mmCIF file of C-alpha atoms and ligand atoms in Angstrom:
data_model
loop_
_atom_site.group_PDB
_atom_site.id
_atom_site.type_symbol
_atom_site.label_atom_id
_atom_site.label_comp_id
_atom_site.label_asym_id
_atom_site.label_seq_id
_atom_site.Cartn_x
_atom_site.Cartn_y
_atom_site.Cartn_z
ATOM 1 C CA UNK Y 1 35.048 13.530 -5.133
ATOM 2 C CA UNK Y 2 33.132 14.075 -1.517
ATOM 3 C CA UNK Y 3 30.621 11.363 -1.244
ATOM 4 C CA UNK Y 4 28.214 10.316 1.202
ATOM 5 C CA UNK Y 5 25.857 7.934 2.470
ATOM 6 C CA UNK Y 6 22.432 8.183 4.396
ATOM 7 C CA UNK Y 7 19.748 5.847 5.366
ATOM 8 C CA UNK Y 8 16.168 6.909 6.514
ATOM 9 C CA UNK Y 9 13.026 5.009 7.040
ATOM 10 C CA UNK Y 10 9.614 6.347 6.129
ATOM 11 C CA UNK Y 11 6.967 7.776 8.503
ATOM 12 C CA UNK Y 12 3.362 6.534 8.064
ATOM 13 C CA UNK Y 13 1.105 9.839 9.582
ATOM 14 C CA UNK Y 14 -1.432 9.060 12.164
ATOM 15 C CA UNK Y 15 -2.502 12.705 12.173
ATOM 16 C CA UNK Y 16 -2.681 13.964 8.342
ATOM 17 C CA UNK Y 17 -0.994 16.986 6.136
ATOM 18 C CA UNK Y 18 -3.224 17.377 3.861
ATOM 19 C CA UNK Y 19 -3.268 20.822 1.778
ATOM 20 C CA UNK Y 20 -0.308 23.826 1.997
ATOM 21 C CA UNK Y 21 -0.707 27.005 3.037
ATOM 22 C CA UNK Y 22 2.345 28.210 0.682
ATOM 23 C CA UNK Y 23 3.035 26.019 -2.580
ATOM 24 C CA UNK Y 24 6.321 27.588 -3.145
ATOM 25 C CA UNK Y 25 7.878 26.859 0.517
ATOM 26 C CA UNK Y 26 5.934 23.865 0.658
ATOM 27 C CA UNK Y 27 4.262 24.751 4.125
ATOM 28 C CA UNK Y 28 1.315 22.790 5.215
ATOM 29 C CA UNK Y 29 -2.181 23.743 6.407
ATOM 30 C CA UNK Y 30 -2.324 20.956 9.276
ATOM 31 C CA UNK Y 31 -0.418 20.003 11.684
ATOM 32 C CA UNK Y 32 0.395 16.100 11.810
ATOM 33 C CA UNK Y 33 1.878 13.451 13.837
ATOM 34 C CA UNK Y 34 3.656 10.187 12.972
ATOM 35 C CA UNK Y 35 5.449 6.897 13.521
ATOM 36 C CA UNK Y 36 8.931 6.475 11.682
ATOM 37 C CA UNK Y 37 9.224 2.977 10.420
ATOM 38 C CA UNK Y 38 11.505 0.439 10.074
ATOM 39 C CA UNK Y 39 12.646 -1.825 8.223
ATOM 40 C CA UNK Y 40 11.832 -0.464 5.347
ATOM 41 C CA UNK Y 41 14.290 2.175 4.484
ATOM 42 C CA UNK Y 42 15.652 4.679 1.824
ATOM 43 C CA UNK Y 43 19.436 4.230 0.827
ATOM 44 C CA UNK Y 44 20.713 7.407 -0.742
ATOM 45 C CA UNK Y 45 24.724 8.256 -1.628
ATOM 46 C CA UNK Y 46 25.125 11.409 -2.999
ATOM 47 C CA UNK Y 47 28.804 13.078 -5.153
ATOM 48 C CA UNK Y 48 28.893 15.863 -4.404
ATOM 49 C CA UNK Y 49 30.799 16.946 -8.115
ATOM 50 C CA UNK Y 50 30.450 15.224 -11.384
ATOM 51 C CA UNK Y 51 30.900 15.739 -15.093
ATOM 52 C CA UNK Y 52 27.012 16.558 -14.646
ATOM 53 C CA UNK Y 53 23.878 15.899 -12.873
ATOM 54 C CA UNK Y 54 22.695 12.392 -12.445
ATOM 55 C CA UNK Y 55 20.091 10.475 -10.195
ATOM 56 C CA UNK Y 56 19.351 6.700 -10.567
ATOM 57 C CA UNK Y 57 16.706 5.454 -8.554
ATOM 58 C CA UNK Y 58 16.076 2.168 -8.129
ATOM 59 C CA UNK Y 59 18.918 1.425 -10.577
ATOM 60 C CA UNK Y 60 16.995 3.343 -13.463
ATOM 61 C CA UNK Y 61 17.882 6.941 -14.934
ATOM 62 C CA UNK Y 62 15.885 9.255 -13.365
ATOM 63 C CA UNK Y 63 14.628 11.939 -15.887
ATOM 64 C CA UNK Y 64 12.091 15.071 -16.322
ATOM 65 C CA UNK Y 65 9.835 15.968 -13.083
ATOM 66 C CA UNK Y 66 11.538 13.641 -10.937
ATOM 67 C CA UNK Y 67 15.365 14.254 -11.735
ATOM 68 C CA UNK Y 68 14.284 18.323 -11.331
ATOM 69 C CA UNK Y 69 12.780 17.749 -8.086
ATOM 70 C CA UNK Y 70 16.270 15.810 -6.791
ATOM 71 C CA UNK Y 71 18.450 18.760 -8.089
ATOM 72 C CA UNK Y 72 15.993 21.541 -7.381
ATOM 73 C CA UNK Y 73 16.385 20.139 -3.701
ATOM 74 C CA UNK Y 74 20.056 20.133 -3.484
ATOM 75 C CA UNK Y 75 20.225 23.665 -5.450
ATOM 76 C CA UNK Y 76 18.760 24.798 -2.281
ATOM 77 C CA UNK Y 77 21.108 23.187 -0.137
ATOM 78 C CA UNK Y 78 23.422 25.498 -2.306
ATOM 79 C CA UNK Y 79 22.798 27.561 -5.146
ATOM 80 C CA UNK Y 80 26.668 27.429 -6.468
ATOM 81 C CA UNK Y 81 26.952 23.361 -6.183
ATOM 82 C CA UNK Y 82 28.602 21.554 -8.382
ATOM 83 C CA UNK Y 83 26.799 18.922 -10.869
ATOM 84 C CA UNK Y 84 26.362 15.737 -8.675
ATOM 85 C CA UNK Y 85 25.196 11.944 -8.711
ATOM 86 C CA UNK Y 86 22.700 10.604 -6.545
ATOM 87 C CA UNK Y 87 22.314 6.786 -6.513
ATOM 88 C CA UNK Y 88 19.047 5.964 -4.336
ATOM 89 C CA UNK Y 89 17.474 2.691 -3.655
ATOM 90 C CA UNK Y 90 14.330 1.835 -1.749
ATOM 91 C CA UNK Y 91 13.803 -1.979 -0.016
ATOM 92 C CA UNK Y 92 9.860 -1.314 -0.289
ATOM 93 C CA UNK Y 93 7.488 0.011 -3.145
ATOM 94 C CA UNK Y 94 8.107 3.313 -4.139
ATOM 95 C CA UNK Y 95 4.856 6.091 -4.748
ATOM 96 C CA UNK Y 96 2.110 3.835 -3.339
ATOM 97 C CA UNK Y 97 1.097 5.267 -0.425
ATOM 98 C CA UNK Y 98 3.727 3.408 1.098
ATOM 99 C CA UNK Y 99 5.456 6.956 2.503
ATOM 100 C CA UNK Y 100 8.761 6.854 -0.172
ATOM 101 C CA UNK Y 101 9.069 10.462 -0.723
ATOM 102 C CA UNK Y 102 9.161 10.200 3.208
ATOM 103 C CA UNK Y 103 12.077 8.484 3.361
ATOM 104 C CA UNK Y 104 13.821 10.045 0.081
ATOM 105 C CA UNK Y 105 13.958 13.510 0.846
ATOM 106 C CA UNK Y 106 15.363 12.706 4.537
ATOM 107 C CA UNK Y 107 18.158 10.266 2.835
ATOM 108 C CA UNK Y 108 18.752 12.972 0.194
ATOM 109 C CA UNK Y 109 19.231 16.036 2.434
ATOM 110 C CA UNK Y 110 21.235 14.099 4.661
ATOM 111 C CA UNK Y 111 23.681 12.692 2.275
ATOM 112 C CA UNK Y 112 23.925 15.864 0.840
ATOM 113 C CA UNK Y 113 24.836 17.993 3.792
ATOM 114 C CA UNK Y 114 27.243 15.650 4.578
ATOM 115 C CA UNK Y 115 28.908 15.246 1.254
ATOM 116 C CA UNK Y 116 29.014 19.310 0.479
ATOM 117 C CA UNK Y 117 30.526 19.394 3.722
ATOM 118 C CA UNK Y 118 28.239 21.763 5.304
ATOM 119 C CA UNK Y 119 27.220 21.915 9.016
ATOM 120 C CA UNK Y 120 23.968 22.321 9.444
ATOM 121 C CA UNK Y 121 21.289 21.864 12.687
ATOM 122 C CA UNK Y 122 18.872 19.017 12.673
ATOM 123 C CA UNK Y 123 16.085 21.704 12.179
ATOM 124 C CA UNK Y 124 17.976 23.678 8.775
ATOM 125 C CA UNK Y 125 17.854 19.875 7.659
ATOM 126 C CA UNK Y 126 14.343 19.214 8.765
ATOM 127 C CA UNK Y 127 13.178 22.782 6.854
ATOM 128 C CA UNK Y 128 15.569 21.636 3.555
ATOM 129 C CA UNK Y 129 13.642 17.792 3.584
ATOM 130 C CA UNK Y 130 9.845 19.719 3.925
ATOM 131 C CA UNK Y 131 10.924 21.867 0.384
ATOM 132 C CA UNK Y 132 11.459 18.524 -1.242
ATOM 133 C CA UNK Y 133 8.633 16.574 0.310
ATOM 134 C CA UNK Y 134 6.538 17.942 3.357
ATOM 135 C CA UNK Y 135 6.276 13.910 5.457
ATOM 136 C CA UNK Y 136 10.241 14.206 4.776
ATOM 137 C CA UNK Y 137 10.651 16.413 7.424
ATOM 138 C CA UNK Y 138 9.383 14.112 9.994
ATOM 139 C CA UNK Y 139 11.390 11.173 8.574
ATOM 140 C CA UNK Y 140 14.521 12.911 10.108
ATOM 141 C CA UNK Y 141 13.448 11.505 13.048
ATOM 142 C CA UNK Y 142 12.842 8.664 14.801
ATOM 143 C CA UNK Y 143 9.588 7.093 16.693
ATOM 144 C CA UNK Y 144 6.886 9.389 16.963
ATOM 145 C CA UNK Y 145 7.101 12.946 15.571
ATOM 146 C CA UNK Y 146 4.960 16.188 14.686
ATOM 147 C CA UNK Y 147 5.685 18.401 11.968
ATOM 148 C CA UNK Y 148 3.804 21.711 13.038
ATOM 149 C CA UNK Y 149 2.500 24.338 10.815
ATOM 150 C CA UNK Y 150 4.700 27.293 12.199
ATOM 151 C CA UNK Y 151 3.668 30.359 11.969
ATOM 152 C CA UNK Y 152 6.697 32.386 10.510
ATOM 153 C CA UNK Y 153 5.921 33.239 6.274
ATOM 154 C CA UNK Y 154 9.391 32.239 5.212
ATOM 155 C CA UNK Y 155 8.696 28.204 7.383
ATOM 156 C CA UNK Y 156 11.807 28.421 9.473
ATOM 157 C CA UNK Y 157 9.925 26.622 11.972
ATOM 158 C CA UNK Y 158 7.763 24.509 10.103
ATOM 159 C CA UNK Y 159 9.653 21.341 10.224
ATOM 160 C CA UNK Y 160 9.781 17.859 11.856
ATOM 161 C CA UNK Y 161 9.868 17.647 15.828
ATOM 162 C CA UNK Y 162 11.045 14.713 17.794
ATOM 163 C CA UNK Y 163 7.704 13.520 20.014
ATOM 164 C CA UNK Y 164 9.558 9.986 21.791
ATOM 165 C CA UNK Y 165 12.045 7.723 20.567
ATOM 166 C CA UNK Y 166 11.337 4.168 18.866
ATOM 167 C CA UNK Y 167 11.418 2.564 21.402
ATOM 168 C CA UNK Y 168 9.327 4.777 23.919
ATOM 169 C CA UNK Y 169 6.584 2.152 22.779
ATOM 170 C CA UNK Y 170 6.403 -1.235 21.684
ATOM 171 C CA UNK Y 171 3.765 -1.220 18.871
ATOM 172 C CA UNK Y 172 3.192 -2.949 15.308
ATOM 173 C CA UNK Y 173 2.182 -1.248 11.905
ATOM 174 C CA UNK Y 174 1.104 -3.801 9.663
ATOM 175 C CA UNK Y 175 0.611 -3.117 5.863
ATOM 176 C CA UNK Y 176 -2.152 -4.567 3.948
ATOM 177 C CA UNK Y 177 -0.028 -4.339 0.492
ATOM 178 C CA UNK Y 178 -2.895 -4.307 -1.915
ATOM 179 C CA UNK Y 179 -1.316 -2.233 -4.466
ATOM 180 C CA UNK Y 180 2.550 -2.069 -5.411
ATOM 181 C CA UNK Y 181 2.514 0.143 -7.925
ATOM 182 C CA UNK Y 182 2.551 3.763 -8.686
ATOM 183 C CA UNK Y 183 -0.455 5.822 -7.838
ATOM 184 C CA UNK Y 184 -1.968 7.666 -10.292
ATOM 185 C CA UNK Y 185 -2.451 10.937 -8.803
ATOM 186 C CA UNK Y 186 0.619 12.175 -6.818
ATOM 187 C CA UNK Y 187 -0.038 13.625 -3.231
ATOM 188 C CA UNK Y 188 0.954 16.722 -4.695
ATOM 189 C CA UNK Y 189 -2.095 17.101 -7.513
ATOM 190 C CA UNK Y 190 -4.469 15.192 -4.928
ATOM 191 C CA UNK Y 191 -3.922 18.041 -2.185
ATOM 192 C CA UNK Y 192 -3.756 20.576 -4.154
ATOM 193 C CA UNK Y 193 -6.780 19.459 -6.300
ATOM 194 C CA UNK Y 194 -8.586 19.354 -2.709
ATOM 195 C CA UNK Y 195 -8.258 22.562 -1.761
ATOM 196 C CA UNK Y 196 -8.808 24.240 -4.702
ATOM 197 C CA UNK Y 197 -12.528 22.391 -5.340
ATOM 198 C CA UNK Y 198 -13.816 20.726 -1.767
ATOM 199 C CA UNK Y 199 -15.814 22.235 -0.168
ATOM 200 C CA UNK Y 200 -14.766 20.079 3.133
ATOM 201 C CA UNK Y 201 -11.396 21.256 2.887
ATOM 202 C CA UNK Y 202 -12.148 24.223 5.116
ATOM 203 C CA UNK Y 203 -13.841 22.001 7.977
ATOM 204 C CA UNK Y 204 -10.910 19.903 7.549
ATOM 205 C CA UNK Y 205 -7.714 22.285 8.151
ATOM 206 C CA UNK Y 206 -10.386 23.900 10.857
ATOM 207 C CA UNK Y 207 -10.105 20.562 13.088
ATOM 208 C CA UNK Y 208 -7.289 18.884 12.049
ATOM 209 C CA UNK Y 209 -4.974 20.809 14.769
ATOM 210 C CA UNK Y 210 -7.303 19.465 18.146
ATOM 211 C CA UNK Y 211 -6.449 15.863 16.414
ATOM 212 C CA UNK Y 212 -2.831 16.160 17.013
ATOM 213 C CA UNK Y 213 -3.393 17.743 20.281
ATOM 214 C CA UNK Y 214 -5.508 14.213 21.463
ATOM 215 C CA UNK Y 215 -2.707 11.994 19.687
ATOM 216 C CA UNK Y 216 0.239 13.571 20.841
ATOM 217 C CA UNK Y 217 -0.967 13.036 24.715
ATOM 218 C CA UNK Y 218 -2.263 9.627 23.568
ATOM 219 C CA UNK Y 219 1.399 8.970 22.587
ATOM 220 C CA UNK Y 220 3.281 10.532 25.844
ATOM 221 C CA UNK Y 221 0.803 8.130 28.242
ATOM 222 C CA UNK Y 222 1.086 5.051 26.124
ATOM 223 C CA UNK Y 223 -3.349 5.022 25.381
ATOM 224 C CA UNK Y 224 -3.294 3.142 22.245
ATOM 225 C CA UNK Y 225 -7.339 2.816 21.851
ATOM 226 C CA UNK Y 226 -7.399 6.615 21.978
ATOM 227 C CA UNK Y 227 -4.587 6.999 19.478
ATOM 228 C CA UNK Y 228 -6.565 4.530 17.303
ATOM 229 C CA UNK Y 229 -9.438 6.532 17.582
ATOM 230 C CA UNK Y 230 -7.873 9.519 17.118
ATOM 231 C CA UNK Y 231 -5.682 8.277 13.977
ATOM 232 C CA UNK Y 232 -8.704 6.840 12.069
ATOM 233 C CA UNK Y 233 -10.655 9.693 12.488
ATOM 234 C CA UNK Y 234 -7.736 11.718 10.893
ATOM 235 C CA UNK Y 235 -7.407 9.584 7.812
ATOM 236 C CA UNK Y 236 -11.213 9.330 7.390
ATOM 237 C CA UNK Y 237 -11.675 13.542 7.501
ATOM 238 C CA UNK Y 238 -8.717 13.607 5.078
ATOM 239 C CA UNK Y 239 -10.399 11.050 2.589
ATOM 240 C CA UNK Y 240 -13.846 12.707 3.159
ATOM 241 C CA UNK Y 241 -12.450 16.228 2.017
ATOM 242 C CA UNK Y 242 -10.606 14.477 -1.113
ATOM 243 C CA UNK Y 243 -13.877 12.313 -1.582
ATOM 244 C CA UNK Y 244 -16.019 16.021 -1.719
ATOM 245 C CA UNK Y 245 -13.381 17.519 -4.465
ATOM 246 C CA UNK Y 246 -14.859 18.303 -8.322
ATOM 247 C CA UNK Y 247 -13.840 15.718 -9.618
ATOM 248 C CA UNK Y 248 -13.746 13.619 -6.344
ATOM 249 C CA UNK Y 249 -10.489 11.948 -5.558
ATOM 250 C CA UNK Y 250 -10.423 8.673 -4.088
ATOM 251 C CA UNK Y 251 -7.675 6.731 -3.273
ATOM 252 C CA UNK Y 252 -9.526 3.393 -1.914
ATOM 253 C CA UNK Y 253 -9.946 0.275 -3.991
ATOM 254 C CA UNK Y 254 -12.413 -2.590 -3.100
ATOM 255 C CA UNK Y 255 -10.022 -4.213 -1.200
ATOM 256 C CA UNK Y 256 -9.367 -1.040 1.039
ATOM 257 C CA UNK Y 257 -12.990 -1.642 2.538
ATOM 258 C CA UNK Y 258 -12.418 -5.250 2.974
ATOM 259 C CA UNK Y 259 -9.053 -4.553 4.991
ATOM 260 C CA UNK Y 260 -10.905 -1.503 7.090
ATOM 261 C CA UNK Y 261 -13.613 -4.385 7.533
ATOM 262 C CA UNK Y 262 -11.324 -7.132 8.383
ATOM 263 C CA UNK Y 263 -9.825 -4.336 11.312
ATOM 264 C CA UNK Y 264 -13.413 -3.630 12.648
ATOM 265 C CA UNK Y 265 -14.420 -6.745 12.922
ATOM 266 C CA UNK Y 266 -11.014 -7.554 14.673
ATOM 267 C CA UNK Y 267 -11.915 -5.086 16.760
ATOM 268 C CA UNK Y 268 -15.461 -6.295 17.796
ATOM 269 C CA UNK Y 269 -14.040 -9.701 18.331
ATOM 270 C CA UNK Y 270 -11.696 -7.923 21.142
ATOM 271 C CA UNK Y 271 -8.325 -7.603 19.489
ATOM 272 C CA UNK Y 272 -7.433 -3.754 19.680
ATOM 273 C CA UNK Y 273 -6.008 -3.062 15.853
ATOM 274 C CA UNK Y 274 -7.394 0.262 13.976
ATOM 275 C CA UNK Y 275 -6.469 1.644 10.657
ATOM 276 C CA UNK Y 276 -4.882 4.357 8.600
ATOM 277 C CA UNK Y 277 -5.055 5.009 4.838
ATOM 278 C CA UNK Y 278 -2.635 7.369 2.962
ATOM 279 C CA UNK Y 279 -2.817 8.647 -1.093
ATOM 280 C CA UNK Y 280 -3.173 5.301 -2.329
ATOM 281 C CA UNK Y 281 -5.206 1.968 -1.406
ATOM 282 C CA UNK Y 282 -3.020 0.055 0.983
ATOM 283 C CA UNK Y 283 -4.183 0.085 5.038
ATOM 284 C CA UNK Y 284 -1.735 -0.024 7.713
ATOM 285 C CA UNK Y 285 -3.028 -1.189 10.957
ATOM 286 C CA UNK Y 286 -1.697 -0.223 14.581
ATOM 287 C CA UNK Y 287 -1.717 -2.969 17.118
ATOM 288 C CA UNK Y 288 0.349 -3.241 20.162
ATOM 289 C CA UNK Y 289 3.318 -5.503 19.840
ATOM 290 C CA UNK Y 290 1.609 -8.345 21.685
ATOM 291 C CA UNK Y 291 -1.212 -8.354 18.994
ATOM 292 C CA UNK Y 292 1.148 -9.085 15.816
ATOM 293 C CA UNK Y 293 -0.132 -12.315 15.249
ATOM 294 C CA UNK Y 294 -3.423 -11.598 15.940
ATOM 295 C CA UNK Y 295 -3.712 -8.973 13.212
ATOM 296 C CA UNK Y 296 -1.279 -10.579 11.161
ATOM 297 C CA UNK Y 297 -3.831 -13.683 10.790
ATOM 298 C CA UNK Y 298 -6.799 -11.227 10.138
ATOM 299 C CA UNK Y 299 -5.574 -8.877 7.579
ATOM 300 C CA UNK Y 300 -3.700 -11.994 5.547
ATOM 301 C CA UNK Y 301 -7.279 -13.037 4.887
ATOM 302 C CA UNK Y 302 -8.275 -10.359 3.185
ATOM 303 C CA UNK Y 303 -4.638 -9.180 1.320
ATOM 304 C CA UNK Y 304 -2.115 -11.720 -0.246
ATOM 305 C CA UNK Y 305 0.882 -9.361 0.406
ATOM 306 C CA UNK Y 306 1.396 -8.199 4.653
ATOM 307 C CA UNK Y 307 4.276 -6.251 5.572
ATOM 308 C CA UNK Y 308 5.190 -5.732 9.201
ATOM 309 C CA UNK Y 309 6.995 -2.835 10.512
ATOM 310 C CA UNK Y 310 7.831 -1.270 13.703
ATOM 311 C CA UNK Y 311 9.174 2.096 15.160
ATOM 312 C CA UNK Y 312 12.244 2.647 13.383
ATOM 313 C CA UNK Y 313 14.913 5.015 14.218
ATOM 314 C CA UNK Y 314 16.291 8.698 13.139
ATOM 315 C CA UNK Y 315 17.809 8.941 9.645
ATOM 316 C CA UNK Y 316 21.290 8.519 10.101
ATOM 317 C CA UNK Y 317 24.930 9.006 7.687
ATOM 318 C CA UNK Y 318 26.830 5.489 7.512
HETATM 319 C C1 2P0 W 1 1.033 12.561 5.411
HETATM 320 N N1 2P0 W 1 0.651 12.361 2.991
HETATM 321 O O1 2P0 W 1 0.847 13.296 6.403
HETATM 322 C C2 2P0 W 1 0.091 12.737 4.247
HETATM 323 C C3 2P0 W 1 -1.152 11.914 4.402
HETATM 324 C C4 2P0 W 1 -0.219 11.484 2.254
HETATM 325 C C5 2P0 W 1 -1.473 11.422 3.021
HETATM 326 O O2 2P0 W 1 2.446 13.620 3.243
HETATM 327 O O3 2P0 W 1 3.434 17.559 -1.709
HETATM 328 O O4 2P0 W 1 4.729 13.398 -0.610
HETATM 329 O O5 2P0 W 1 5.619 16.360 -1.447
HETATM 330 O O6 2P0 W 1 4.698 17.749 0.415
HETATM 331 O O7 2P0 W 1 4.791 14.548 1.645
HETATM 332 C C6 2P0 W 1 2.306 12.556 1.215
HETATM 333 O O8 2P0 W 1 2.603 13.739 0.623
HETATM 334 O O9 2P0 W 1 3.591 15.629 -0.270
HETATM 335 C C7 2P0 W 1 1.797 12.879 2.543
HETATM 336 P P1 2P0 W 1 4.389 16.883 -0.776
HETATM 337 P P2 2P0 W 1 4.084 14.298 0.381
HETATM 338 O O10 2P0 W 1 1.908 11.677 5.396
#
């Protein structure tokens, strides 16, 4: 049977989807911006025909919601497949805020075009990752990339964008890994819950596009402090509409503060470093590459578990 094999690394967003303006095609109400990261990474082989569907992930059965949403994916890669195995492993935590459906969805679409056989553009890829996970689409690529809204109603061009290559720029992300486990609101409920019942959520979708304006030249001339201004201000608005919702919706544990803190105070002490947080509690700081240690030291005081990562490159078939 046809298999094949993709890798693709996650994308942390420095400018934030958060909320869809179409549920069904999955199209978002912000644009956003990110870095793709290695090395953590997303290892997907798909069979493309079987006796019947199967997906392990992680080397367990995947069943209900999350084996529908793997072969509701591929059915639109082609409504007349066959039944097929996907065997998917992550080197990182998977739904933590840590960006996995990022990475998954890229993998999955990729494998999957090239097992079926099918050629297909980088974009008709980019559009098939968004339907199964909206920060897939920018996982496609490498570096720095923006996923913009698009303003077509059936989202042919709302998909991932290549902004500069990984190595256009020589920074750090550093993860303050304060929680490993599974979230317990998906990104899904959480932005969906947010627009439904905050009443920020308009103020937010209303600004978020000037943010990825600032960050994308912030990018192109190599400005990290405005980047880092730009990218914290991002993931604060997002929180603060979430934070507004009925019931509120927060993400953040104790030791979230204490890492945003430790960052600040970094900061103060002159060490450039600034923060992002994503739908769950772990931080990820920016520094340039020079800084590593630096920031390393600082957020290891306040979090037992640091992961370093740098720009990674596109998603790729091995
Ligand atoms: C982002 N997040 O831009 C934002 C910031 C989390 C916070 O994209 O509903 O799993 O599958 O399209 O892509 C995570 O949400 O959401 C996410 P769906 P996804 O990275």
């Amino acid at each position: 049977m046809p298999t094949a094999t993709a890798v693709a690394h996650p994308n942390i967003a420095l400018c934030k989807y958060w909320g869809k303006r179409d549920r069904a095609l999955n199209l978002p109400a912000t644009p956003s911006l990110s870095l793709t990261l290695a090395p953590y990474a997303t290892r997907t082989t798909v069979t493309w025909g079987a006796d019947a569907d199967e997906a392990r992930l992680n080397g367990r059965i995947a069943d209900g919601k999350e084996a529908r949403r793997i072969f509701a994916n591929l059915d639109l890669l082609d409504p007349h497949r066959p039944p097929c195995v996907v065997t998917s492993a992550n080197n990182f935590p998977t739904a933590a805020g840590l960006a996995s459906s990022s990475s998954g969805f890229a993998a999955l679409v990729l494998a999957a075009n090239a097992a079926s056989g099918a050629s297909r553009t980088i974009e008709e890829l980019a559009v098939l990752a968004r339907r199964g996970s909206g920060s897939a689409t920018r996982s496609l690529f490498g570096g720095w990339a923006e996923w913009p809204m698009g303003a077509r109603a059936d989202g042919a061009d709302s998909h991932g964008v290549p902004l500069a290559p990984a190595d256009h720029w020589d920074v750090r992300m550093l993860v303050a890994v304060l929680q490993a486990g599974p979230k317990g609101t998906s990104s899904t409920d959480g932005m969906v819950h947010t627009q439904e019942t905050s009443p920020y959520y308009p103020v937010w979708t209303e600004q978020a596009p000037a943010d990825v304006v600032e960050a994308r030249a912030a990018v192109l001339r190599r400005d990290i402090e405005a980047l880092g201004a730009v990218m914290e201000r991002s993931a604060m608005r997002m929180h603060a509409s979430m934070l507004a919702a009925d019931p509120p919706l927060c993400y953040w544990r104790a030791g979230t503060l204490a890492a945003v803190d430790a960052v600040k105070a970094l900061r103060a002490s002159g060490t450039g470093a600034w923060y992002t947080m994503d739908a769950g509690p772990n931080v990820k700081v920016l520094c340039a590459a020079a800084d590593e240690e630096a920031v390393h030291a600082a957020i290891a005081a306040v979090s037992e578990r640091v992961e370093r990562l740098a720009p990674g490159g596109p998603a790729r078939v091995e």
